[in-house]
mmCIF file of N, CA, C and O in Angstrom:
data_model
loop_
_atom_site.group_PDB
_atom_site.id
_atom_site.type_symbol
_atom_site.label_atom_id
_atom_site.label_comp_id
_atom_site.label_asym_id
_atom_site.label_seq_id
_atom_site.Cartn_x
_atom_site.Cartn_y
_atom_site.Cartn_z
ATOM 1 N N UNK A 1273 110.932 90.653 94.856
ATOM 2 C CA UNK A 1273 109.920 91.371 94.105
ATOM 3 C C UNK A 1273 108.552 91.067 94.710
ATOM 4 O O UNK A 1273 108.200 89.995 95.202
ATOM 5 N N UNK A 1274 107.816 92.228 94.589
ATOM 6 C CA UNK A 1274 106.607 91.786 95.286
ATOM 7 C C UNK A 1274 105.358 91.697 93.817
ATOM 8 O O UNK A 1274 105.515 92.298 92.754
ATOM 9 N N UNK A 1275 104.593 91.112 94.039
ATOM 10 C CA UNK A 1275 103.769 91.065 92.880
ATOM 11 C C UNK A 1275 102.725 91.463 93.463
ATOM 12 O O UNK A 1275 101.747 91.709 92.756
ATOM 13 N N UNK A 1276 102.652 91.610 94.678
ATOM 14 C CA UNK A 1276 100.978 92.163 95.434
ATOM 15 C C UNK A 1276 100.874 93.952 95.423
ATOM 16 O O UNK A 1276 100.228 94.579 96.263
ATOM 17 N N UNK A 1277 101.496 94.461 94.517
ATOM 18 C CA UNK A 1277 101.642 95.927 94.253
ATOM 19 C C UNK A 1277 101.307 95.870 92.923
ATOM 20 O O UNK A 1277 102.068 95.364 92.098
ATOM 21 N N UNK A 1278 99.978 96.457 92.564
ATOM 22 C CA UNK A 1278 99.267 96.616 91.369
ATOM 23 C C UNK A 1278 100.179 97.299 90.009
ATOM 24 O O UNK A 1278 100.106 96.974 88.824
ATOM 25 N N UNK A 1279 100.838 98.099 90.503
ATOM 26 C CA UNK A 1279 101.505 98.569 89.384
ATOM 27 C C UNK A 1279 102.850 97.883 88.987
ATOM 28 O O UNK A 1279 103.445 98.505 88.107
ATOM 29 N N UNK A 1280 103.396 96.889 89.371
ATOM 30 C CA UNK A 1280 104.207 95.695 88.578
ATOM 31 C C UNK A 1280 104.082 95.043 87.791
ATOM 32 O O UNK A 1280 104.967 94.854 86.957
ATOM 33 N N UNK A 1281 102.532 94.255 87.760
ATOM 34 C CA UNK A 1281 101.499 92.889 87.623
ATOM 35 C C UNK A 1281 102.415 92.742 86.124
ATOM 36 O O UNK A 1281 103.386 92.010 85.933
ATOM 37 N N UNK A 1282 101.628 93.875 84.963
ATOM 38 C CA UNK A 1282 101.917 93.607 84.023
ATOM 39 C C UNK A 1282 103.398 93.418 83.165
ATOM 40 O O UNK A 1282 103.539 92.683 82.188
ATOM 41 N N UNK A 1283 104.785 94.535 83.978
ATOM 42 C CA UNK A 1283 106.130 94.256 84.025
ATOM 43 C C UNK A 1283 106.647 92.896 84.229
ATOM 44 O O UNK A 1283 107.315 92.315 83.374
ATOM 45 N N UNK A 1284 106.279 92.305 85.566
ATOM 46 C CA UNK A 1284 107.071 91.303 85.975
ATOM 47 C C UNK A 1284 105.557 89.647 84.893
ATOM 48 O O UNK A 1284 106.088 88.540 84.976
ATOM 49 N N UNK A 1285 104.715 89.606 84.444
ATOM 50 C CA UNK A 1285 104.534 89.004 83.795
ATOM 51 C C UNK A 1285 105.217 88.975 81.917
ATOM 52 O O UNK A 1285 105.431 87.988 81.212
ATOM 53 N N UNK A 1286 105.358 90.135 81.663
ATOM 54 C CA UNK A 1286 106.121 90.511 80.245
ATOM 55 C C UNK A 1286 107.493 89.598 80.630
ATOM 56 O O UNK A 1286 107.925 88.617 80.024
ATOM 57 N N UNK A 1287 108.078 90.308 81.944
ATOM 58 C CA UNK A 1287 109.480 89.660 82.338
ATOM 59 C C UNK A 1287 109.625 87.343 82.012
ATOM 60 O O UNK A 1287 110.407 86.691 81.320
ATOM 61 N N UNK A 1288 108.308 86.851 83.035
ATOM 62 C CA UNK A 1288 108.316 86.025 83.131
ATOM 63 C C UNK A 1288 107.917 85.096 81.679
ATOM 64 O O UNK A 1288 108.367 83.977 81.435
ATOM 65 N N UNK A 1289 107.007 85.839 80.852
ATOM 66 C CA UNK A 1289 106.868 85.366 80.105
ATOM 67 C C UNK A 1289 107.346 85.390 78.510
ATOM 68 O O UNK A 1289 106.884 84.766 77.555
ATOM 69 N N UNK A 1290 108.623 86.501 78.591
ATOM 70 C CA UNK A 1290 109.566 86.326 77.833
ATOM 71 C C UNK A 1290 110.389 85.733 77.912
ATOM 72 O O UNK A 1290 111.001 86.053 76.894
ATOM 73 N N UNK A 1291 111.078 84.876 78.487
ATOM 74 C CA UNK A 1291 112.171 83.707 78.903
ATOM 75 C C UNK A 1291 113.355 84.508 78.709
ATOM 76 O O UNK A 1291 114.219 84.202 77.887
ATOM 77 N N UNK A 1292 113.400 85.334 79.308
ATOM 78 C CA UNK A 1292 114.916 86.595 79.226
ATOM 79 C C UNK A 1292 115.225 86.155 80.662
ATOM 80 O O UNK A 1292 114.492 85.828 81.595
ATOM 81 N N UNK A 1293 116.561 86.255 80.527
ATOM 82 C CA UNK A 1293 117.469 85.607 81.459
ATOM 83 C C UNK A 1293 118.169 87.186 82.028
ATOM 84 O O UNK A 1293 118.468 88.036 81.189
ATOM 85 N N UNK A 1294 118.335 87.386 83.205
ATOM 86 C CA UNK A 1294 118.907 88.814 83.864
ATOM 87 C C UNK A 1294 120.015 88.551 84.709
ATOM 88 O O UNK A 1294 119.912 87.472 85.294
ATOM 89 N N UNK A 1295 120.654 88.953 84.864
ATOM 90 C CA UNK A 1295 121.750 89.043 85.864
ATOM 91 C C UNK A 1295 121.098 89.332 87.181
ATOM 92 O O UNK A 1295 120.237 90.209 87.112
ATOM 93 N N UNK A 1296 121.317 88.752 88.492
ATOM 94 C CA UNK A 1296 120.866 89.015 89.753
ATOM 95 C C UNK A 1296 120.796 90.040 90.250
ATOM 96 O O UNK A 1296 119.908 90.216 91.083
ATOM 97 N N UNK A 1297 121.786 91.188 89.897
ATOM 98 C CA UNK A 1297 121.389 92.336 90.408
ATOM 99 C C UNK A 1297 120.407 93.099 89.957
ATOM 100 O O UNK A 1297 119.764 93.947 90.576
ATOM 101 N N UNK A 1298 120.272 92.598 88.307
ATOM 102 C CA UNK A 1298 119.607 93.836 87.924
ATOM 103 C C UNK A 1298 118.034 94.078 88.607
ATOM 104 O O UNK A 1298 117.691 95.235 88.854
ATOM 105 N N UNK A 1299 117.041 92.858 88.916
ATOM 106 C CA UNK A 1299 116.110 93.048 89.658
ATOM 107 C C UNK A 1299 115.814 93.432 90.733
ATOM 108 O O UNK A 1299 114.695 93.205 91.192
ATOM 109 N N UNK A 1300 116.923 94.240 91.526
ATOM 110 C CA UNK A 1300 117.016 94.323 92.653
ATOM 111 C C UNK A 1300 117.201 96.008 92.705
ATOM 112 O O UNK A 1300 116.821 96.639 93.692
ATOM 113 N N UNK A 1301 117.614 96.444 91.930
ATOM 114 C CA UNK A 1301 118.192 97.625 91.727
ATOM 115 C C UNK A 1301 116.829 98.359 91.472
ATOM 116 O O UNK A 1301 116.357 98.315 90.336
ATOM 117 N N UNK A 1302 116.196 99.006 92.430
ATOM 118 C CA UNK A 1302 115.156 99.708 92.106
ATOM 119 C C UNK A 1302 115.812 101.083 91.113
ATOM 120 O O UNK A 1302 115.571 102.055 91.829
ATOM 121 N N UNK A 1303 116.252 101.415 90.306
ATOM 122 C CA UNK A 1303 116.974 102.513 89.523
ATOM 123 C C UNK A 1303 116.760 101.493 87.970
ATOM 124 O O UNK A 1303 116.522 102.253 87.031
ATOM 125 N N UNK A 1304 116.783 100.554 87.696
ATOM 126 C CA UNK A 1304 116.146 99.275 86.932
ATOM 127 C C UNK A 1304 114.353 99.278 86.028
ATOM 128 O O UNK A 1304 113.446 98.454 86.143
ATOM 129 N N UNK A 1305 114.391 100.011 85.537
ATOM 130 C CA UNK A 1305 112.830 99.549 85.499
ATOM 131 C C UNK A 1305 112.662 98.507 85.223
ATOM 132 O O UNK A 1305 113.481 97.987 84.465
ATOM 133 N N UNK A 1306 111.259 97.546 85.825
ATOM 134 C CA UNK A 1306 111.205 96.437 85.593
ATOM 135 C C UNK A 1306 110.845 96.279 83.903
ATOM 136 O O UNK A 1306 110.914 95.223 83.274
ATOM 137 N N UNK A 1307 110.477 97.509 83.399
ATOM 138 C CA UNK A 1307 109.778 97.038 81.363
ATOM 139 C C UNK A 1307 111.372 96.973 81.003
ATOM 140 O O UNK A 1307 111.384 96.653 79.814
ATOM 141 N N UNK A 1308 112.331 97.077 81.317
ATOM 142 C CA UNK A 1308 113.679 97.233 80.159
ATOM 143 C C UNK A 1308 114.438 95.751 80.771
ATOM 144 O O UNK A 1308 115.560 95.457 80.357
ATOM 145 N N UNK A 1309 113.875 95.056 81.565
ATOM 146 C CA UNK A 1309 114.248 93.640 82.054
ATOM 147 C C UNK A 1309 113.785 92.688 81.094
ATOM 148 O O UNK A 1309 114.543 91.842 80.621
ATOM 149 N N UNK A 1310 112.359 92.799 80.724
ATOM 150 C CA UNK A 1310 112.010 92.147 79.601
ATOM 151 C C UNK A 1310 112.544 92.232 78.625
ATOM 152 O O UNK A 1310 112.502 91.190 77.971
ATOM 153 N N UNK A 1311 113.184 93.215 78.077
ATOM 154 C CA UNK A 1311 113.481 93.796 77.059
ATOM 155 C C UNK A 1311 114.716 92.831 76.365
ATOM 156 O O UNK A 1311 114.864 92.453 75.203
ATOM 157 N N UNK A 1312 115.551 92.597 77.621
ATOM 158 C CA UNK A 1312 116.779 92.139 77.239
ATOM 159 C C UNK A 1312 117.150 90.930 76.485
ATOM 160 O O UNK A 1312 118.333 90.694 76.239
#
């Protein structure tokens, strides 16, 4: 994941700072949005 692409910032911080645990693929899978990762 890159975090130096402005339009992530706020996804992958929701992600990190919900303590939601993902399966390895799912971050990888650009078909994934990163807001429904948090979610889980």
């Amino acid at each position: 994941m890159s975090v130096n692409t402005w339009d992530v910032i706020g996804p992958i911080r929701a992600l990190v700072g919900s303590g939601a645990g993902t399966d390895d693929s799912a971050p990888r899978d650009p078909a994934v949005p990163l807001e429904s990762l948090a979610a889980r």
